[in-house]
mmCIF file of C-alpha atoms in Angstrom:
data_model
loop_
_atom_site.group_PDB
_atom_site.id
_atom_site.type_symbol
_atom_site.label_atom_id
_atom_site.label_comp_id
_atom_site.label_asym_id
_atom_site.label_seq_id
_atom_site.Cartn_x
_atom_site.Cartn_y
_atom_site.Cartn_z
ATOM 1 C CA MET K 23 116.591 92.648 78.136
ATOM 2 C CA SER K 24 115.553 92.455 81.803
ATOM 3 C CA ASN K 25 116.423 93.939 85.165
ATOM 4 C CA GLN K 26 117.630 90.655 86.644
ATOM 5 C CA HIS K 27 121.194 91.938 86.887
ATOM 6 C CA LYS K 28 120.142 95.058 88.799
ATOM 7 C CA ARG K 29 120.983 95.369 92.490
ATOM 8 C CA ILE K 30 117.597 95.707 94.210
ATOM 9 C CA ALA K 31 117.259 96.510 97.912
ATOM 10 C CA ILE K 32 113.997 96.132 99.807
ATOM 11 C CA ILE K 33 113.907 97.983 103.122
ATOM 12 C CA GLY K 34 111.665 96.160 105.572
ATOM 13 C CA ALA K 35 110.605 92.527 106.084
ATOM 14 C CA GLY K 36 106.888 93.026 106.545
ATOM 15 C CA PRO K 37 104.203 91.384 104.369
ATOM 16 C CA GLY K 38 104.844 93.771 101.477
ATOM 17 C CA GLY K 39 108.618 93.495 101.429
ATOM 18 C CA LEU K 40 108.611 89.724 101.785
ATOM 19 C CA THR K 41 105.949 89.236 99.100
ATOM 20 C CA LEU K 42 107.926 91.417 96.723
ATOM 21 C CA ALA K 43 111.126 89.476 97.389
ATOM 22 C CA ARG K 44 109.345 86.150 96.822
ATOM 23 C CA ILE K 45 107.795 87.168 93.497
ATOM 24 C CA LEU K 46 111.052 88.621 92.194
ATOM 25 C CA GLN K 47 112.972 85.506 93.218
ATOM 26 C CA GLN K 48 110.451 83.336 91.398
ATOM 27 C CA ALA K 49 111.325 85.311 88.254
ATOM 28 C CA GLY K 50 115.070 84.875 88.647
ATOM 29 C CA TYR K 51 115.932 88.090 90.506
ATOM 30 C CA SER K 52 118.115 88.329 93.611
ATOM 31 C CA PRO K 53 116.774 91.181 95.737
ATOM 32 C CA VAL K 54 118.172 91.726 99.222
ATOM 33 C CA VAL K 55 115.810 92.517 102.097
ATOM 34 C CA TYR K 56 117.252 94.693 104.857
ATOM 35 C CA GLU K 57 115.414 94.462 108.185
ATOM 36 C CA SER K 58 116.176 96.418 111.353
ATOM 37 C CA ASP K 59 114.982 93.620 113.670
ATOM 38 C CA PRO K 60 117.950 91.441 114.718
ATOM 39 C CA TYR K 61 116.025 88.175 114.175
ATOM 40 C CA PRO K 62 112.542 87.070 112.996
ATOM 41 C CA ALA K 63 110.906 86.616 116.408
ATOM 42 C CA PHE K 64 112.357 89.800 117.898
ATOM 43 C CA ARG K 65 108.971 91.460 118.400
ATOM 44 C CA GLU K 66 105.242 90.789 118.402
ATOM 45 C CA GLN K 67 103.836 90.813 114.861
ATOM 46 C CA GLY K 68 100.291 91.908 115.707
ATOM 47 C CA GLY K 69 96.852 90.412 115.264
ATOM 48 C CA THR K 70 94.917 88.578 112.621
ATOM 49 C CA LEU K 71 94.526 89.708 109.008
ATOM 50 C CA ASP K 72 91.724 89.138 106.522
ATOM 51 C CA LEU K 73 93.278 88.740 103.093
ATOM 52 C CA ASP K 74 91.056 89.887 100.245
ATOM 53 C CA GLN K 75 90.777 87.974 96.981
ATOM 54 C CA GLU K 76 91.553 91.053 94.888
ATOM 55 C CA SER K 77 94.641 92.157 96.814
ATOM 56 C CA GLY K 78 96.345 89.965 99.417
ATOM 57 C CA GLN K 79 95.285 86.662 97.863
ATOM 58 C CA LYS K 80 96.034 87.957 94.370
ATOM 59 C CA ALA K 81 99.590 88.674 95.506
ATOM 60 C CA LEU K 82 99.942 85.239 97.091
ATOM 61 C CA GLN K 83 98.751 83.631 93.870
ATOM 62 C CA MET K 84 101.422 85.501 91.946
ATOM 63 C CA ALA K 85 103.930 84.364 94.571
ATOM 64 C CA GLY K 86 102.880 80.736 94.153
ATOM 65 C CA LEU K 87 101.655 80.525 97.755
ATOM 66 C CA LEU K 88 97.876 80.704 97.457
ATOM 67 C CA ASP K 89 97.255 76.976 97.952
ATOM 68 C CA GLN K 90 99.495 77.010 101.006
ATOM 69 C CA PHE K 91 97.546 79.978 102.378
ATOM 70 C CA HIS K 92 94.197 78.249 101.821
ATOM 71 C CA ALA K 93 95.492 75.227 103.735
ATOM 72 C CA ILE K 94 96.229 77.235 106.890
ATOM 73 C CA CYS K 95 93.842 80.230 106.839
ATOM 74 C CA ARG K 96 90.680 80.416 108.938
ATOM 75 C CA PHE K 97 87.516 80.913 106.874
ATOM 76 C CA GLU K 98 85.454 80.816 110.074
ATOM 77 C CA GLY K 99 87.394 83.879 111.255
ATOM 78 C CA GLN K 100 85.253 86.034 108.961
ATOM 79 C CA ALA K 101 82.419 85.851 111.514
ATOM 80 C CA LEU K 102 81.374 89.299 112.712
ATOM 81 C CA LYS K 103 79.205 90.606 115.528
ATOM 82 C CA LEU K 104 78.154 94.222 115.986
ATOM 83 C CA SER K 105 76.890 95.415 119.360
ATOM 84 C CA ASN K 106 75.753 98.666 120.882
ATOM 85 C CA LYS K 107 77.199 99.706 124.222
ATOM 86 C CA ARG K 108 74.315 97.989 126.050
ATOM 87 C CA GLY K 109 75.477 94.614 124.721
ATOM 88 C CA ASN K 110 72.614 94.202 122.258
ATOM 89 C CA ILE K 111 73.826 92.290 119.181
ATOM 90 C CA LEU K 112 72.567 94.192 116.144
ATOM 91 C CA LEU K 113 74.317 92.076 113.525
ATOM 92 C CA ASP K 114 75.578 88.506 113.740
ATOM 93 C CA ALA K 115 77.252 87.321 110.534
ATOM 94 C CA GLN K 116 78.657 83.835 110.992
ATOM 95 C CA GLY K 117 81.845 82.730 109.291
ATOM 96 C CA ASP K 118 81.814 79.834 106.866
ATOM 97 C CA LEU K 119 84.238 77.015 106.099
ATOM 98 C CA ASP K 120 83.351 77.228 102.406
ATOM 99 C CA PRO K 121 85.958 79.348 100.572
ATOM 100 C CA THR K 122 83.548 79.878 97.678
ATOM 101 C CA GLU K 123 81.147 81.790 99.930
ATOM 102 C CA HIS K 124 83.491 84.281 101.591
ATOM 103 C CA ASP K 125 86.498 86.075 100.172
ATOM 104 C CA ARG K 126 88.419 87.424 103.181
ATOM 105 C CA PRO K 127 89.650 84.475 105.300
ATOM 106 C CA GLU K 128 91.804 85.219 108.346
ATOM 107 C CA ILE K 129 95.436 84.456 109.089
ATOM 108 C CA ASP K 130 97.568 85.634 111.992
ATOM 109 C CA ARG K 131 100.294 88.078 111.000
ATOM 110 C CA SER K 132 102.944 85.838 112.533
ATOM 111 C CA VAL K 133 101.743 82.823 110.541
ATOM 112 C CA LEU K 134 101.672 84.787 107.285
ATOM 113 C CA ARG K 135 105.151 86.132 107.941
ATOM 114 C CA THR K 136 106.531 82.668 108.668
ATOM 115 C CA MET K 137 105.012 81.333 105.443
ATOM 116 C CA LEU K 138 106.618 84.140 103.451
ATOM 117 C CA LEU K 139 109.986 83.812 105.209
ATOM 118 C CA ASP K 140 110.078 80.060 104.588
ATOM 119 C CA SER K 141 109.393 80.649 100.884
ATOM 120 C CA LEU K 142 112.506 82.768 100.357
ATOM 121 C CA GLN K 143 115.931 81.585 99.319
ATOM 122 C CA PRO K 144 118.534 81.266 102.097
ATOM 123 C CA ASN K 145 120.303 84.484 103.086
ATOM 124 C CA SER K 146 117.700 86.637 101.342
ATOM 125 C CA ILE K 147 117.278 88.796 104.452
ATOM 126 C CA GLN K 148 119.926 90.795 106.244
ATOM 127 C CA TRP K 149 118.724 90.928 109.866
ATOM 128 C CA GLY K 150 119.847 93.748 112.154
ATOM 129 C CA TYR K 151 120.310 96.265 109.348
ATOM 130 C CA LYS K 152 118.628 99.497 110.416
ATOM 131 C CA LEU K 153 118.685 102.029 107.596
ATOM 132 C CA LEU K 154 119.849 105.494 108.595
ATOM 133 C CA LYS K 155 119.766 107.168 105.206
ATOM 134 C CA ALA K 156 119.536 106.564 101.468
ATOM 135 C CA VAL K 157 121.733 108.974 99.520
ATOM 136 C CA PRO K 158 120.977 109.632 95.813
ATOM 137 C CA LEU K 159 123.875 109.088 93.414
ATOM 138 C CA ASP K 160 124.175 109.419 89.639
ATOM 139 C CA GLN K 161 122.034 107.412 87.192
ATOM 140 C CA GLY K 162 119.332 106.598 89.753
ATOM 141 C CA LYS K 163 121.650 104.712 92.064
ATOM 142 C CA HIS K 164 121.503 105.120 95.858
ATOM 143 C CA GLU K 165 123.975 104.558 98.644
ATOM 144 C CA LEU K 166 122.357 102.918 101.652
ATOM 145 C CA ARG K 167 123.874 103.721 105.034
ATOM 146 C CA PHE K 168 123.026 101.460 107.963
ATOM 147 C CA GLU K 169 123.371 101.933 111.699
ATOM 148 C CA ASN K 170 125.833 99.028 111.948
ATOM 149 C CA GLY K 171 128.254 100.865 109.655
ATOM 150 C CA PHE K 172 127.502 98.850 106.517
ATOM 151 C CA THR K 173 127.027 100.729 103.240
ATOM 152 C CA GLU K 174 125.690 99.422 99.943
ATOM 153 C CA THR K 175 125.153 100.955 96.506
ATOM 154 C CA VAL K 176 122.054 99.743 94.685
ATOM 155 C CA ASP K 177 120.261 100.360 91.394
ATOM 156 C CA LEU K 178 116.842 100.372 93.061
ATOM 157 C CA VAL K 179 115.763 100.952 96.650
ATOM 158 C CA ILE K 180 112.198 100.016 97.567
ATOM 159 C CA ALA K 181 110.785 101.348 100.816
ATOM 160 C CA ALA K 182 108.715 98.758 102.663
ATOM 161 C CA ASP K 183 109.704 100.276 106.008
ATOM 162 C CA GLY K 184 106.343 101.464 107.246
ATOM 163 C CA ALA K 185 104.793 104.570 108.727
ATOM 164 C CA PHE K 186 107.994 106.439 109.499
ATOM 165 C CA SER K 187 109.939 105.380 106.434
ATOM 166 C CA LYS K 188 113.547 106.523 106.116
ATOM 167 C CA VAL K 189 113.246 106.341 102.330
ATOM 168 C CA ARG K 190 110.026 108.335 101.848
ATOM 169 C CA PRO K 191 111.783 111.756 102.115
ATOM 170 C CA LEU K 192 113.590 110.976 98.863
ATOM 171 C CA VAL K 193 110.325 111.366 96.966
ATOM 172 C CA SER K 194 107.860 113.133 99.274
ATOM 173 C CA ASP K 195 107.721 115.833 101.940
ATOM 174 C CA ALA K 196 104.637 114.212 103.480
ATOM 175 C CA THR K 197 104.903 112.890 107.025
ATOM 176 C CA ALA K 198 102.666 110.620 109.067
ATOM 177 C CA GLU K 199 100.240 112.708 111.128
ATOM 178 C CA TYR K 200 98.042 111.794 114.088
ATOM 179 C CA SER K 201 94.603 110.707 112.874
ATOM 180 C CA GLY K 202 92.602 111.804 115.921
ATOM 181 C CA VAL K 203 92.176 108.221 117.160
ATOM 182 C CA SER K 204 94.184 106.425 119.836
ATOM 183 C CA MET K 205 93.926 102.809 120.918
ATOM 184 C CA ILE K 206 94.783 100.617 123.863
ATOM 185 C CA GLU K 207 95.549 97.033 122.866
ATOM 186 C CA LEU K 208 94.739 94.275 125.361
ATOM 187 C CA ASN K 209 95.216 90.514 125.097
ATOM 188 C CA ILE K 210 93.097 87.718 126.575
ATOM 189 C CA LEU K 211 95.273 84.612 126.371
ATOM 190 C CA ASN K 212 93.797 81.105 126.037
ATOM 191 C CA ALA K 213 90.384 82.752 126.017
ATOM 192 C CA ALA K 214 88.085 79.752 125.531
ATOM 193 C CA ALA K 215 89.659 77.747 128.364
ATOM 194 C CA GLN K 216 89.948 80.587 130.855
ATOM 195 C CA PHE K 217 86.888 82.674 129.997
ATOM 196 C CA PRO K 218 84.397 80.421 128.146
ATOM 197 C CA GLU K 219 81.434 82.801 128.541
ATOM 198 C CA LEU K 220 83.300 85.705 126.989
ATOM 199 C CA ALA K 221 84.728 83.473 124.247
ATOM 200 C CA ALA K 222 81.215 82.279 123.372
ATOM 201 C CA PHE K 223 79.970 85.862 123.265
ATOM 202 C CA ASN K 224 82.828 86.896 120.992
ATOM 203 C CA GLY K 225 82.428 83.985 118.571
ATOM 204 C CA MET K 226 84.923 82.684 116.004
ATOM 205 C CA GLY K 227 85.750 86.035 114.449
ATOM 206 C CA SER K 228 85.446 89.692 115.422
ATOM 207 C CA MET K 229 83.149 91.680 117.676
ATOM 208 C CA TYR K 230 82.714 95.450 117.452
ATOM 209 C CA ALA K 231 80.890 97.459 120.111
ATOM 210 C CA LEU K 232 80.646 101.183 119.399
ATOM 211 C CA GLY K 233 79.219 104.215 121.148
ATOM 212 C CA ASP K 234 80.102 107.541 122.816
ATOM 213 C CA HIS K 235 82.870 108.184 120.266
ATOM 214 C CA LYS K 236 84.767 105.120 121.491
ATOM 215 C CA GLY K 237 84.772 101.408 120.808
ATOM 216 C CA ILE K 238 85.663 97.920 121.985
ATOM 217 C CA MET K 239 86.918 95.910 119.010
ATOM 218 C CA ALA K 240 87.910 92.287 119.584
ATOM 219 C CA GLN K 241 89.183 89.522 117.320
ATOM 220 C CA LEU K 242 89.858 85.853 117.960
ATOM 221 C CA ASN K 243 93.365 84.965 116.793
ATOM 222 C CA GLY K 244 94.659 81.612 115.617
ATOM 223 C CA ASP K 245 96.697 81.160 118.794
ATOM 224 C CA LYS K 246 93.446 81.115 120.835
ATOM 225 C CA ARG K 247 93.842 84.602 122.253
ATOM 226 C CA ILE K 248 91.267 87.351 121.891
ATOM 227 C CA ARG K 249 93.062 90.527 120.911
ATOM 228 C CA VAL K 250 91.151 93.610 122.040
ATOM 229 C CA TYR K 251 91.471 97.162 120.772
ATOM 230 C CA LEU K 252 89.896 99.963 122.793
ATOM 231 C CA GLY K 253 89.479 102.925 120.451
ATOM 232 C CA PHE K 254 89.069 106.570 121.472
ATOM 233 C CA GLN K 255 88.525 109.751 119.489
ATOM 234 C CA VAL K 256 90.831 111.950 121.548
ATOM 235 C CA GLU K 257 93.577 114.569 121.395
ATOM 236 C CA ARG K 258 97.083 113.472 120.483
ATOM 237 C CA ASP K 259 98.439 113.642 124.045
ATOM 238 C CA TRP K 260 95.510 111.806 125.659
ATOM 239 C CA LEU K 261 97.428 108.567 126.259
ATOM 240 C CA GLU K 262 99.916 110.422 128.476
ATOM 241 C CA GLN K 263 97.408 112.781 130.059
ATOM 242 C CA SER K 264 95.077 109.912 131.001
ATOM 243 C CA ASN K 265 97.644 108.800 133.608
ATOM 244 C CA ILE K 266 96.874 105.151 132.837
ATOM 245 C CA PRO K 267 99.842 103.116 134.196
ATOM 246 C CA PHE K 268 100.501 100.995 131.114
ATOM 247 C CA GLU K 269 103.468 99.342 132.824
ATOM 248 C CA ASN K 270 101.088 97.617 135.272
ATOM 249 C CA LEU K 271 98.204 95.714 133.658
ATOM 250 C CA GLU K 272 96.002 95.319 136.731
ATOM 251 C CA GLU K 273 96.342 98.951 137.754
ATOM 252 C CA ALA K 274 95.784 100.049 134.140
ATOM 253 C CA LYS K 275 92.523 98.067 133.974
ATOM 254 C CA LYS K 276 91.278 99.885 137.065
ATOM 255 C CA GLU K 277 91.815 103.212 135.304
ATOM 256 C CA ILE K 278 90.360 102.054 131.976
ATOM 257 C CA LEU K 279 87.099 100.515 133.261
ATOM 258 C CA PRO K 280 85.587 103.850 134.364
ATOM 259 C CA LEU K 281 85.960 105.070 130.774
ATOM 260 C CA PHE K 282 83.247 102.504 129.918
ATOM 261 C CA GLU K 283 81.305 102.942 133.156
ATOM 262 C CA ASP K 284 77.785 102.783 131.678
ATOM 263 C CA TRP K 285 78.592 100.025 129.141
ATOM 264 C CA ASP K 286 77.275 96.473 129.383
ATOM 265 C CA GLU K 287 79.049 94.217 131.884
ATOM 266 C CA GLN K 288 79.739 91.561 129.234
ATOM 267 C CA LEU K 289 81.504 94.169 127.106
ATOM 268 C CA LYS K 290 83.518 95.366 130.089
ATOM 269 C CA SER K 291 84.660 91.761 130.529
ATOM 270 C CA TYR K 292 86.953 92.321 127.549
ATOM 271 C CA ILE K 293 88.859 94.680 129.855
ATOM 272 C CA ARG K 294 88.542 92.731 133.114
ATOM 273 C CA CYS K 295 89.714 89.435 131.551
ATOM 274 C CA ALA K 296 92.821 90.871 129.900
ATOM 275 C CA ASN K 297 95.813 88.828 131.039
ATOM 276 C CA GLY K 298 98.504 89.523 128.442
ATOM 277 C CA ALA K 299 100.409 92.484 127.091
ATOM 278 C CA ILE K 300 98.890 95.968 127.120
ATOM 279 C CA THR K 301 100.047 98.455 124.496
ATOM 280 C CA PRO K 302 98.993 102.080 123.939
ATOM 281 C CA ARG K 303 98.890 103.122 120.269
ATOM 282 C CA ARG K 304 98.357 106.340 118.373
ATOM 283 C CA ILE K 305 96.891 105.883 114.894
ATOM 284 C CA TYR K 306 98.758 107.796 112.195
ATOM 285 C CA MET K 307 97.991 108.402 108.544
ATOM 286 C CA LEU K 308 99.419 110.048 105.447
ATOM 287 C CA PRO K 309 97.504 112.680 103.452
ATOM 288 C CA VAL K 310 94.650 111.354 101.311
ATOM 289 C CA PRO K 311 95.632 110.964 98.555
ATOM 290 C CA HIS K 312 99.409 110.689 98.893
ATOM 291 C CA GLN K 313 101.307 110.969 95.617
ATOM 292 C CA TRP K 314 104.743 112.073 94.492
ATOM 293 C CA GLU K 315 106.675 112.914 91.355
ATOM 294 C CA HIS K 316 108.592 109.915 90.086
ATOM 295 C CA LYS K 317 112.310 109.787 90.823
ATOM 296 C CA SER K 318 114.760 107.296 89.353
ATOM 297 C CA GLY K 319 115.873 104.331 91.370
ATOM 298 C CA VAL K 320 113.437 104.616 94.265
ATOM 299 C CA THR K 321 109.807 103.865 95.082
ATOM 300 C CA LEU K 322 107.536 103.065 98.027
ATOM 301 C CA ILE K 323 105.132 100.265 98.909
ATOM 302 C CA GLY K 324 102.760 99.610 101.801
ATOM 303 C CA ASP K 325 102.550 102.038 104.715
ATOM 304 C CA ALA K 326 105.594 103.896 103.426
ATOM 305 C CA ALA K 327 103.481 104.826 100.384
ATOM 306 C CA HIS K 328 99.937 105.162 101.760
ATOM 307 C CA LEU K 329 99.730 104.831 105.536
ATOM 308 C CA MET K 330 96.085 104.787 106.616
ATOM 309 C CA SER K 331 94.038 103.892 109.680
ATOM 310 C CA PRO K 332 93.025 100.223 110.183
ATOM 311 C CA PHE K 333 89.293 100.795 109.688
ATOM 312 C CA ALA K 334 89.031 98.984 106.371
ATOM 313 C CA GLY K 335 91.443 96.135 107.053
ATOM 314 C CA ALA K 336 93.437 97.303 104.050
ATOM 315 C CA GLY K 337 97.004 97.815 105.257
ATOM 316 C CA ALA K 338 98.559 94.391 104.684
ATOM 317 C CA ASN K 339 96.327 93.729 101.684
ATOM 318 C CA LEU K 340 97.489 96.889 99.927
ATOM 319 C CA ALA K 341 101.132 96.295 100.840
ATOM 320 C CA MET K 342 100.982 92.855 99.240
ATOM 321 C CA LEU K 343 99.104 94.165 96.209
ATOM 322 C CA ASP K 344 101.764 96.873 95.838
ATOM 323 C CA ALA K 345 104.396 94.147 95.923
ATOM 324 C CA ALA K 346 102.653 92.161 93.198
ATOM 325 C CA GLU K 347 102.086 95.182 90.944
ATOM 326 C CA LEU K 348 105.633 96.469 91.376
ATOM 327 C CA ALA K 349 107.181 93.058 90.786
ATOM 328 C CA ASN K 350 105.060 92.574 87.675
ATOM 329 C CA SER K 351 106.201 95.930 86.281
ATOM 330 C CA ILE K 352 109.873 95.251 87.009
ATOM 331 C CA ILE K 353 109.695 91.782 85.460
ATOM 332 C CA ASN K 354 107.941 92.979 82.305
ATOM 333 C CA HIS K 355 109.926 96.164 81.564
ATOM 334 C CA ALA K 356 113.546 96.353 80.471
ATOM 335 C CA ASP K 357 113.531 100.050 81.418
ATOM 336 C CA LEU K 358 113.503 100.268 85.214
ATOM 337 C CA ASP K 359 112.253 103.868 85.210
ATOM 338 C CA LYS K 360 109.258 102.963 83.070
ATOM 339 C CA ALA K 361 108.549 99.992 85.335
ATOM 340 C CA LEU K 362 108.426 102.223 88.425
ATOM 341 C CA GLN K 363 106.289 104.835 86.701
ATOM 342 C CA GLU K 364 103.776 102.223 85.568
ATOM 343 C CA TYR K 365 103.530 100.822 89.094
ATOM 344 C CA GLU K 366 103.207 104.233 90.737
ATOM 345 C CA THR K 367 100.492 105.407 88.346
ATOM 346 C CA LYS K 368 98.418 102.299 89.026
ATOM 347 C CA MET K 369 99.104 102.303 92.782
ATOM 348 C CA PHE K 370 98.200 105.975 93.234
ATOM 349 C CA GLU K 371 94.724 105.272 91.861
ATOM 350 C CA TYR K 372 93.765 102.217 93.906
ATOM 351 C CA ALA K 373 95.494 103.446 97.085
ATOM 352 C CA ALA K 374 93.686 106.788 96.967
ATOM 353 C CA GLU K 375 90.354 105.042 96.558
ATOM 354 C CA THR K 376 91.013 102.728 99.507
ATOM 355 C CA ALA K 377 92.396 105.524 101.702
ATOM 356 C CA THR K 378 89.244 107.552 101.094
ATOM 357 C CA VAL K 379 87.053 104.616 102.148
ATOM 358 C CA THR K 380 89.245 104.001 105.192
ATOM 359 C CA GLN K 381 89.029 107.618 106.312
ATOM 360 C CA SER K 382 85.255 107.543 105.882
ATOM 361 C CA ASN K 383 85.072 104.330 107.939
ATOM 362 C CA MET K 384 87.141 105.855 110.735
ATOM 363 C CA GLU K 385 84.803 108.833 110.901
ATOM 364 C CA LEU K 386 81.823 106.452 110.948
ATOM 365 C CA PHE K 387 83.267 104.332 113.796
ATOM 366 C CA PHE K 388 83.444 107.381 116.057
ATOM 367 C CA SER K 389 80.301 109.193 114.922
ATOM 368 C CA ASP K 390 77.215 109.920 117.051
ATOM 369 C CA ASN K 391 75.265 106.937 115.643
ATOM 370 C CA ALA K 392 78.254 104.736 114.933
ATOM 371 C CA ILE K 393 76.860 101.258 115.486
ATOM 372 C CA GLU K 394 73.630 101.895 113.568
ATOM 373 C CA ALA K 395 75.582 103.401 110.681
ATOM 374 C CA LEU K 396 78.015 100.484 110.650
ATOM 375 C CA CYS K 397 75.168 97.955 110.608
ATOM 376 C CA GLU K 398 73.620 99.775 107.680
ATOM 377 C CA LEU K 399 76.943 99.816 105.841
ATOM 378 C CA MET K 400 77.501 96.085 106.420
ATOM 379 C CA ASN K 401 74.002 95.270 105.173
ATOM 380 C CA GLU K 402 74.622 97.332 102.028
ATOM 381 C CA LEU K 403 77.905 95.514 101.376
ATOM 382 C CA THR K 404 76.173 92.162 101.850
ATOM 383 C CA ILE K 405 73.491 93.082 99.340
ATOM 384 C CA GLN K 406 76.092 94.285 96.808
ATOM 385 C CA ALA K 407 78.060 91.053 97.214
#
């Protein structure tokens, strides 16, 4: 009386999809993960993640990978500095090597993904399978149509395919909308060796400098780079209208620096020292809250279900928690429909709560007194902890 014989397709090999596949495999299921990337290292996976005890780490525990995570994560990466635009450090919270003292240790996205990939059974992932459409059939089944011409009929399709999910339209008319914030990502490679003064200023974790409805947000990654995000509260077309030549790093830096003209020179060093890839990004989000009426044979996890801005560090954590909750429901219910409904009811509640906090944080980051308000918020959280 289980769903082990059901054909389960997971669309997307991000943290959520891979965690879900791992947990289901541990319980004797054989889900197939379909990923549009042709191979694992096809593209950059992004920066560092802080995995929370109640979400990301909870999922890893259920996946039997928590000890492995603790062996490779960076507890010192929880260090945080907050600065105003004049370079005055208003908060300096040092990271700690003691896992009993802090509950959100860091791990690079690429390292987490490799750990999850290595935990899966051989041939669990079909690489180079870009989903074009999922077509509803009778009895909750769906036909999956891929760009390479392959088709597959499954009992359950789970969307872990991110912001612009191809599966989401099966259950929801909601689309990802521009949040009002755009970012420019910069990379400072081998930071400590090449720019020791800046590396010392940044510290072992993250540094946020906010003011004038913009921000410089930097994080030390496990590969020794400092990844920098320049955030702007701007119109949707600002990245194009700014005329910043993103194809040429040195010329782009010349255009970006005047945007922080009256900021501290040390803070502007995050721009001057950039020596890696530069990437413009618009930040998108789904409505808060985002819910849908249950439909047989299909559900969503991660950004496909509750895309939100990155201002609470919740994206990967929630995707992995979704994976754990959904897997638990599937494993413990003979009726697949009831399993999905139980998961969705629970997920709607915690995702809405987190999305509300995230939206509030985004507004705070770009408010008139952003850095003072953020310091106050961090002090309140410290007291509550």
